[in-house]
Amino acid sequence: NAGVTQTPKFQVLKTGQSMTLQCAQDMNHNSMYWYRQDPGMGLRLIYYSASEGTTDKGEVPNGYNVSRLNKREFSLRLESAAPSQTSVYFCAGQGQLNQPQHFGDGTRLSIL
Amino acid sequence: AQSVTQLDSQVPVFEEAPVELRCNYSSSVSVYLFWYVQYPNQGLQLLLKYLSGSTLVKGINGFEAEFNKSQTSFHLRKPSVHISDTAEYFCAVSDFGNFNKFYFGSGTKLNVKP
């Protein structure tokens, strides 16, 4: 079972470049999430999608956009990357709303 | 909004010793509570969850946690740790009013020494 799959696993960008991080799940989750993880700060929610066709801002949405392409896929786009966006990005899915979120293995993004 | 506090950023412990990782959250409204573990260069894996019922919750790898509503705490315990338990542990809270929002603590790095 693949679960939640993120691509790519690693990426290095130059300031100002754009990039899309991909996330796909095969667990029939209704809700999907994008987080960033920075040392000593835990996970911070960037955007989430409660269902296909809807997206909402989380705690740190500035500089990012998202697309819920279908039930399986939820992508995160950096239009003009900045060094402050160097982080590890995690995608997660959730079935029913009282259930845990299931995480991908992360994308490690460095912006020079 | 909830805030989740994990007071200990690092916990060193010797193998076979007991350990407690502390988690406190801010709001007294009804909540769902979770502990996740993260091994190096991996995503988060669910250790255990509290949704309702018994306040003592057992999870994988011999971990357990106790929900204390009056103290708004959900501390994680293991009676005897192994080297393989070395990892970072995150507490997460979701409240009944906003199920889509998971609030994570800043994490506790457990370092088990031989």
PDB file of C-alpha atoms in Angstrom:
ATOM      1  CA  ASN A   1       0.000   0.000   0.000  1.00  0.00           C
ATOM      2  CA  ALA A   2       1.470   3.333  -1.065  1.00  0.00           C
ATOM      3  CA  GLY A   3      -0.582   5.502   1.346  1.00  0.00           C
ATOM      4  CA  VAL A   4       0.449   9.150   0.849  1.00  0.00           C
ATOM      5  CA  THR A   5       3.124   9.699  -1.813  1.00  0.00           C
ATOM      6  CA  GLN A   6       5.081  12.927  -2.233  1.00  0.00           C
ATOM      7  CA  THR A   7       7.287  13.907  -5.146  1.00  0.00           C
ATOM      8  CA  PRO A   8      10.023  14.931  -5.369  1.00  0.00           C
ATOM      9  CA  LYS A   9      11.828  13.839  -2.205  1.00  0.00           C
ATOM     10  CA  PHE A  10      14.558  16.466  -2.538  1.00  0.00           C
ATOM     11  CA  GLN A  11      14.851  19.701  -4.499  1.00  0.00           C
ATOM     12  CA  VAL A  12      17.203  22.659  -4.645  1.00  0.00           C
ATOM     13  CA  LEU A  13      15.928  25.906  -6.154  1.00  0.00           C
ATOM     14  CA  LYS A  14      17.319  29.349  -6.757  1.00  0.00           C
ATOM     15  CA  THR A  15      15.564  32.394  -5.354  1.00  0.00           C
ATOM     16  CA  GLY A  16      12.742  33.451  -7.653  1.00  0.00           C
ATOM     17  CA  GLN A  17      12.233  30.071  -9.301  1.00  0.00           C
ATOM     18  CA  SER A  18       8.846  28.380  -9.216  1.00  0.00           C
ATOM     19  CA  MET A  19       8.013  24.811  -8.341  1.00  0.00           C
ATOM     20  CA  THR A  20       5.083  22.501  -7.664  1.00  0.00           C
ATOM     21  CA  LEU A  21       5.204  19.822  -4.988  1.00  0.00           C
ATOM     22  CA  GLN A  22       3.001  16.853  -5.733  1.00  0.00           C
ATOM     23  CA  CYS A  23       0.995  14.738  -3.325  1.00  0.00           C
ATOM     24  CA  ALA A  24      -1.192  11.736  -4.098  1.00  0.00           C
ATOM     25  CA  GLN A  25      -3.067   9.396  -1.764  1.00  0.00           C
ATOM     26  CA  ASP A  26      -4.716   6.053  -2.366  1.00  0.00           C
ATOM     27  CA  MET A  27      -6.505   5.836   0.990  1.00  0.00           C
ATOM     28  CA  ASN A  28      -9.761   7.435  -0.196  1.00  0.00           C
ATOM     29  CA  HIS A  29      -9.213  10.375   2.166  1.00  0.00           C
ATOM     30  CA  ASN A  30     -11.632  13.269   1.935  1.00  0.00           C
ATOM     31  CA  SER A  31      -9.314  15.843   3.503  1.00  0.00           C
ATOM     32  CA  MET A  32      -5.746  16.647   2.540  1.00  0.00           C
ATOM     33  CA  TYR A  33      -3.176  18.960   4.085  1.00  0.00           C
ATOM     34  CA  TRP A  34       0.164  20.656   3.437  1.00  0.00           C
ATOM     35  CA  TYR A  35       2.507  21.403   6.331  1.00  0.00           C
ATOM     36  CA  ARG A  36       5.992  22.763   6.652  1.00  0.00           C
ATOM     37  CA  GLN A  37       8.391  21.572   9.330  1.00  0.00           C
ATOM     38  CA  ASP A  38      11.155  23.805  10.633  1.00  0.00           C
ATOM     39  CA  PRO A  39      13.551  23.019  13.504  1.00  0.00           C
ATOM     40  CA  GLY A  40      12.006  23.666  16.917  1.00  0.00           C
ATOM     41  CA  MET A  41       8.668  24.744  15.470  1.00  0.00           C
ATOM     42  CA  GLY A  42       6.827  21.504  14.935  1.00  0.00           C
ATOM     43  CA  LEU A  43       4.500  21.345  11.952  1.00  0.00           C
ATOM     44  CA  ARG A  44       2.688  24.416  10.697  1.00  0.00           C
ATOM     45  CA  LEU A  45      -0.328  24.158   8.416  1.00  0.00           C
ATOM     46  CA  ILE A  46       0.028  25.930   5.074  1.00  0.00           C
ATOM     47  CA  TYR A  47      -3.230  25.002   3.314  1.00  0.00           C
ATOM     48  CA  TYR A  48      -5.803  22.278   3.544  1.00  0.00           C
ATOM     49  CA  SER A  49      -8.616  20.859   1.467  1.00  0.00           C
ATOM     50  CA  ALA A  50     -11.614  19.528   3.369  1.00  0.00           C
ATOM     51  CA  SER A  51     -13.049  17.936   0.243  1.00  0.00           C
ATOM     52  CA  GLU A  52     -12.553  17.801  -3.488  1.00  0.00           C
ATOM     53  CA  GLY A  53     -13.013  21.272  -4.940  1.00  0.00           C
ATOM     54  CA  THR A  54     -12.390  23.228  -1.734  1.00  0.00           C
ATOM     55  CA  THR A  55      -9.232  24.717  -0.264  1.00  0.00           C
ATOM     56  CA  ASP A  56      -8.593  26.900   2.773  1.00  0.00           C
ATOM     57  CA  LYS A  57      -5.682  28.775   4.260  1.00  0.00           C
ATOM     58  CA  GLY A  58      -3.871  27.490   7.287  1.00  0.00           C
ATOM     59  CA  GLU A  59      -1.462  29.214   9.633  1.00  0.00           C
ATOM     60  CA  VAL A  60       1.280  30.163   7.121  1.00  0.00           C
ATOM     61  CA  PRO A  61      -0.211  30.457   3.596  1.00  0.00           C
ATOM     62  CA  ASN A  62       1.762  33.449   2.290  1.00  0.00           C
ATOM     63  CA  GLY A  63       3.913  32.633  -0.723  1.00  0.00           C
ATOM     64  CA  TYR A  64       2.059  29.417  -1.542  1.00  0.00           C
ATOM     65  CA  ASN A  65      -0.870  28.268  -3.646  1.00  0.00           C
ATOM     66  CA  VAL A  66      -2.615  24.907  -3.770  1.00  0.00           C
ATOM     67  CA  SER A  67      -4.772  22.883  -6.122  1.00  0.00           C
ATOM     68  CA  ARG A  68      -7.022  19.962  -5.241  1.00  0.00           C
ATOM     69  CA  LEU A  69      -6.948  18.387  -8.655  1.00  0.00           C
ATOM     70  CA  ASN A  70      -9.221  15.484  -7.735  1.00  0.00           C
ATOM     71  CA  LYS A  71      -9.882  13.417  -4.641  1.00  0.00           C
ATOM     72  CA  ARG A  72      -6.462  11.763  -4.835  1.00  0.00           C
ATOM     73  CA  GLU A  73      -4.174  14.680  -5.603  1.00  0.00           C
ATOM     74  CA  PHE A  74      -3.307  17.905  -3.775  1.00  0.00           C
ATOM     75  CA  SER A  75      -0.427  20.015  -5.051  1.00  0.00           C
ATOM     76  CA  LEU A  76       1.482  22.893  -3.462  1.00  0.00           C
ATOM     77  CA  ARG A  77       3.009  25.614  -5.629  1.00  0.00           C
ATOM     78  CA  LEU A  78       5.718  28.134  -4.863  1.00  0.00           C
ATOM     79  CA  GLU A  79       5.404  30.883  -7.470  1.00  0.00           C
ATOM     80  CA  SER A  80       8.595  32.752  -6.578  1.00  0.00           C
ATOM     81  CA  ALA A  81      10.720  30.836  -4.120  1.00  0.00           C
ATOM     82  CA  ALA A  82      12.436  32.660  -1.261  1.00  0.00           C
ATOM     83  CA  PRO A  83      15.170  31.416   1.121  1.00  0.00           C
ATOM     84  CA  SER A  84      12.635  31.613   3.995  1.00  0.00           C
ATOM     85  CA  GLN A  85      10.745  28.786   2.306  1.00  0.00           C
ATOM     86  CA  THR A  86      13.628  26.383   2.823  1.00  0.00           C
ATOM     87  CA  SER A  87      11.957  23.645   4.837  1.00  0.00           C
ATOM     88  CA  VAL A  88      10.666  20.096   4.864  1.00  0.00           C
ATOM     89  CA  TYR A  89       7.165  19.901   3.418  1.00  0.00           C
ATOM     90  CA  PHE A  90       4.717  17.215   4.422  1.00  0.00           C
ATOM     91  CA  CYS A  91       1.455  16.241   2.831  1.00  0.00           C
ATOM     92  CA  ALA A  92      -1.174  14.434   4.890  1.00  0.00           C
ATOM     93  CA  GLY A  93      -4.567  12.884   4.318  1.00  0.00           C
ATOM     94  CA  GLN A  94      -7.484  12.273   6.638  1.00  0.00           C
ATOM     95  CA  GLY A  95     -10.594  10.179   6.260  1.00  0.00           C
ATOM     96  CA  GLN A  96     -13.278  10.913   8.800  1.00  0.00           C
ATOM     97  CA  LEU A  97     -12.772  14.077  10.798  1.00  0.00           C
ATOM     98  CA  ASN A  98     -12.216  12.334  14.139  1.00  0.00           C
ATOM     99  CA  GLN A  99      -9.453  10.172  12.737  1.00  0.00           C
ATOM    100  CA  PRO A 100      -5.676  10.657  12.586  1.00  0.00           C
ATOM    101  CA  GLN A 101      -3.928  12.274   9.682  1.00  0.00           C
ATOM    102  CA  HIS A 102      -1.628  10.051   7.624  1.00  0.00           C
ATOM    103  CA  PHE A 103       1.623  11.579   6.394  1.00  0.00           C
ATOM    104  CA  GLY A 104       3.863  11.222   3.389  1.00  0.00           C
ATOM    105  CA  ASP A 105       7.640  10.955   3.723  1.00  0.00           C
ATOM    106  CA  GLY A 106       8.210  14.639   2.996  1.00  0.00           C
ATOM    107  CA  THR A 107       9.918  16.841   0.418  1.00  0.00           C
ATOM    108  CA  ARG A 108      13.167  18.463   1.508  1.00  0.00           C
ATOM    109  CA  LEU A 109      13.369  21.819  -0.253  1.00  0.00           C
ATOM    110  CA  SER A 110      16.384  24.136  -0.204  1.00  0.00           C
ATOM    111  CA  ILE A 111      16.253  27.602  -1.722  1.00  0.00           C
ATOM    112  CA  LEU A 112      19.538  29.331  -2.365  1.00  0.00           C
TER     113      LEU A 112
ATOM    114  CA  ALA B   1      -7.134  28.296  18.421  1.00  0.00           C
ATOM    115  CA  GLN B   2      -5.352  25.653  20.399  1.00  0.00           C
ATOM    116  CA  SER B   3      -1.741  25.848  21.445  1.00  0.00           C
ATOM    117  CA  VAL B   4       0.208  22.718  22.266  1.00  0.00           C
ATOM    118  CA  THR B   5       3.210  22.792  24.554  1.00  0.00           C
ATOM    119  CA  GLN B   6       5.905  20.179  24.722  1.00  0.00           C
ATOM    120  CA  LEU B   7       8.117  21.581  27.410  1.00  0.00           C
ATOM    121  CA  ASP B   8      11.070  19.265  26.855  1.00  0.00           C
ATOM    122  CA  SER B   9      12.821  19.785  23.549  1.00  0.00           C
ATOM    123  CA  GLN B  10      15.259  16.952  24.287  1.00  0.00           C
ATOM    124  CA  VAL B  11      15.070  14.000  26.671  1.00  0.00           C
ATOM    125  CA  PRO B  12      18.160  11.824  27.160  1.00  0.00           C
ATOM    126  CA  VAL B  13      17.563   8.467  28.817  1.00  0.00           C
ATOM    127  CA  PHE B  14      19.423   5.207  29.251  1.00  0.00           C
ATOM    128  CA  GLU B  15      18.210   2.030  27.627  1.00  0.00           C
ATOM    129  CA  GLU B  16      15.663   0.059  29.705  1.00  0.00           C
ATOM    130  CA  ALA B  17      14.832   3.119  31.816  1.00  0.00           C
ATOM    131  CA  PRO B  18      11.286   4.522  31.929  1.00  0.00           C
ATOM    132  CA  VAL B  19      10.447   7.739  30.129  1.00  0.00           C
ATOM    133  CA  GLU B  20       7.674  10.337  30.144  1.00  0.00           C
ATOM    134  CA  LEU B  21       7.247  12.939  27.415  1.00  0.00           C
ATOM    135  CA  ARG B  22       4.984  15.787  28.438  1.00  0.00           C
ATOM    136  CA  CYS B  23       2.256  17.456  26.414  1.00  0.00           C
ATOM    137  CA  ASN B  24      -0.126  20.192  27.518  1.00  0.00           C
ATOM    138  CA  TYR B  25      -2.749  21.933  25.427  1.00  0.00           C
ATOM    139  CA  SER B  26      -4.506  25.221  25.950  1.00  0.00           C
ATOM    140  CA  SER B  27      -8.233  24.805  25.524  1.00  0.00           C
ATOM    141  CA  SER B  28     -10.588  22.932  27.794  1.00  0.00           C
ATOM    142  CA  VAL B  29     -13.129  22.251  25.041  1.00  0.00           C
ATOM    143  CA  SER B  30     -13.595  18.669  23.940  1.00  0.00           C
ATOM    144  CA  VAL B  31     -10.581  17.490  22.003  1.00  0.00           C
ATOM    145  CA  TYR B  32      -9.067  14.618  20.126  1.00  0.00           C
ATOM    146  CA  LEU B  33      -5.441  13.909  21.024  1.00  0.00           C
ATOM    147  CA  PHE B  34      -2.635  12.173  19.152  1.00  0.00           C
ATOM    148  CA  TRP B  35       1.019  11.265  19.524  1.00  0.00           C
ATOM    149  CA  TYR B  36       3.175  10.825  16.451  1.00  0.00           C
ATOM    150  CA  VAL B  37       6.759   9.580  16.084  1.00  0.00           C
ATOM    151  CA  GLN B  38       9.208  10.738  13.450  1.00  0.00           C
ATOM    152  CA  TYR B  39      12.364   8.780  12.665  1.00  0.00           C
ATOM    153  CA  PRO B  40      15.185  10.578  10.830  1.00  0.00           C
ATOM    154  CA  ASN B  41      14.327  11.553   7.257  1.00  0.00           C
ATOM    155  CA  GLN B  42      10.867  10.037   7.493  1.00  0.00           C
ATOM    156  CA  GLY B  43       7.317  11.263   7.825  1.00  0.00           C
ATOM    157  CA  LEU B  44       5.202  11.142  10.969  1.00  0.00           C
ATOM    158  CA  GLN B  45       3.757   7.832  12.094  1.00  0.00           C
ATOM    159  CA  LEU B  46       0.832   7.546  14.468  1.00  0.00           C
ATOM    160  CA  LEU B  47       1.728   6.120  17.889  1.00  0.00           C
ATOM    161  CA  LEU B  48      -1.649   6.382  19.580  1.00  0.00           C
ATOM    162  CA  LYS B  49      -4.827   8.415  19.736  1.00  0.00           C
ATOM    163  CA  TYR B  50      -7.470   9.461  22.238  1.00  0.00           C
ATOM    164  CA  LEU B  51     -10.950  10.061  20.879  1.00  0.00           C
ATOM    165  CA  SER B  52     -13.174   9.165  23.836  1.00  0.00           C
ATOM    166  CA  GLY B  53     -13.639   6.558  26.556  1.00  0.00           C
ATOM    167  CA  SER B  54     -10.849   5.308  28.790  1.00  0.00           C
ATOM    168  CA  THR B  55      -8.343   7.990  29.643  1.00  0.00           C
ATOM    169  CA  LEU B  56      -5.425   5.544  29.429  1.00  0.00           C
ATOM    170  CA  VAL B  57      -4.604   4.830  25.819  1.00  0.00           C
ATOM    171  CA  LYS B  58      -2.212   2.152  24.614  1.00  0.00           C
ATOM    172  CA  GLY B  59      -0.333   2.490  21.355  1.00  0.00           C
ATOM    173  CA  ILE B  60       2.277   0.742  19.293  1.00  0.00           C
ATOM    174  CA  ASN B  61       5.799  -0.168  20.435  1.00  0.00           C
ATOM    175  CA  GLY B  62       4.771  -0.350  24.120  1.00  0.00           C
ATOM    176  CA  PHE B  63       3.870   3.330  24.470  1.00  0.00           C
ATOM    177  CA  GLU B  64       0.860   4.581  26.382  1.00  0.00           C
ATOM    178  CA  ALA B  65      -0.595   7.978  27.199  1.00  0.00           C
ATOM    179  CA  GLU B  66      -3.013   9.312  29.765  1.00  0.00           C
ATOM    180  CA  PHE B  67      -5.591  11.993  29.060  1.00  0.00           C
ATOM    181  CA  ASN B  68      -6.121  14.357  31.981  1.00  0.00           C
ATOM    182  CA  LYS B  69      -8.936  16.787  31.240  1.00  0.00           C
ATOM    183  CA  SER B  70      -8.548  18.893  34.371  1.00  0.00           C
ATOM    184  CA  GLN B  71      -4.858  19.465  33.704  1.00  0.00           C
ATOM    185  CA  THR B  72      -5.298  19.615  29.905  1.00  0.00           C
ATOM    186  CA  SER B  73      -2.446  17.146  29.520  1.00  0.00           C
ATOM    187  CA  PHE B  74      -1.718  14.063  27.447  1.00  0.00           C
ATOM    188  CA  HIS B  75       1.655  12.735  28.582  1.00  0.00           C
ATOM    189  CA  LEU B  76       3.340   9.861  26.764  1.00  0.00           C
ATOM    190  CA  ARG B  77       5.019   7.092  28.741  1.00  0.00           C
ATOM    191  CA  LYS B  78       7.006   3.935  28.213  1.00  0.00           C
ATOM    192  CA  PRO B  79       8.169   1.751  31.113  1.00  0.00           C
ATOM    193  CA  SER B  80      11.371   0.539  29.425  1.00  0.00           C
ATOM    194  CA  VAL B  81      12.853   2.191  26.354  1.00  0.00           C
ATOM    195  CA  HIS B  82      15.010   0.663  23.628  1.00  0.00           C
ATOM    196  CA  ILE B  83      17.705   2.153  21.429  1.00  0.00           C
ATOM    197  CA  SER B  84      15.245   1.908  18.546  1.00  0.00           C
ATOM    198  CA  ASP B  85      12.926   4.388  20.311  1.00  0.00           C
ATOM    199  CA  THR B  86      15.377   7.184  19.528  1.00  0.00           C
ATOM    200  CA  ALA B  87      13.283   9.586  17.455  1.00  0.00           C
ATOM    201  CA  GLU B  88      11.327  12.828  17.674  1.00  0.00           C
ATOM    202  CA  TYR B  89       7.859  12.711  19.181  1.00  0.00           C
ATOM    203  CA  PHE B  90       5.040  15.125  18.428  1.00  0.00           C
ATOM    204  CA  CYS B  91       1.830  15.728  20.325  1.00  0.00           C
ATOM    205  CA  ALA B  92      -1.166  16.923  18.272  1.00  0.00           C
ATOM    206  CA  VAL B  93      -4.610  18.224  19.232  1.00  0.00           C
ATOM    207  CA  SER B  94      -7.791  18.592  17.227  1.00  0.00           C
ATOM    208  CA  ASP B  95     -10.851  20.140  18.804  1.00  0.00           C
ATOM    209  CA  PHE B  96     -14.512  19.388  18.187  1.00  0.00           C
ATOM    210  CA  GLY B  97     -15.180  22.825  16.788  1.00  0.00           C
ATOM    211  CA  ASN B  98     -12.674  22.556  13.955  1.00  0.00           C
ATOM    212  CA  PHE B  99     -11.845  19.021  12.992  1.00  0.00           C
ATOM    213  CA  ASN B 100      -9.688  20.006  10.054  1.00  0.00           C
ATOM    214  CA  LYS B 101      -7.179  21.810  12.201  1.00  0.00           C
ATOM    215  CA  PHE B 102      -4.466  19.750  13.865  1.00  0.00           C
ATOM    216  CA  TYR B 103      -2.271  21.741  16.228  1.00  0.00           C
ATOM    217  CA  PHE B 104       1.184  20.282  16.739  1.00  0.00           C
ATOM    218  CA  GLY B 105       3.645  20.766  19.542  1.00  0.00           C
ATOM    219  CA  SER B 106       7.229  21.682  18.754  1.00  0.00           C
ATOM    220  CA  GLY B 107       8.423  18.125  19.315  1.00  0.00           C
ATOM    221  CA  THR B 108      10.565  16.245  21.844  1.00  0.00           C
ATOM    222  CA  LYS B 109      13.714  14.475  20.739  1.00  0.00           C
ATOM    223  CA  LEU B 110      14.154  11.259  22.677  1.00  0.00           C
ATOM    224  CA  ASN B 111      17.753  10.087  22.756  1.00  0.00           C
ATOM    225  CA  VAL B 112      18.154   6.589  24.172  1.00  0.00           C
ATOM    226  CA  LYS B 113      21.706   5.810  25.255  1.00  0.00           C
ATOM    227  CA  PRO B 114      23.186   2.322  25.690  1.00  0.00           C
TER     228      PRO B 114
END
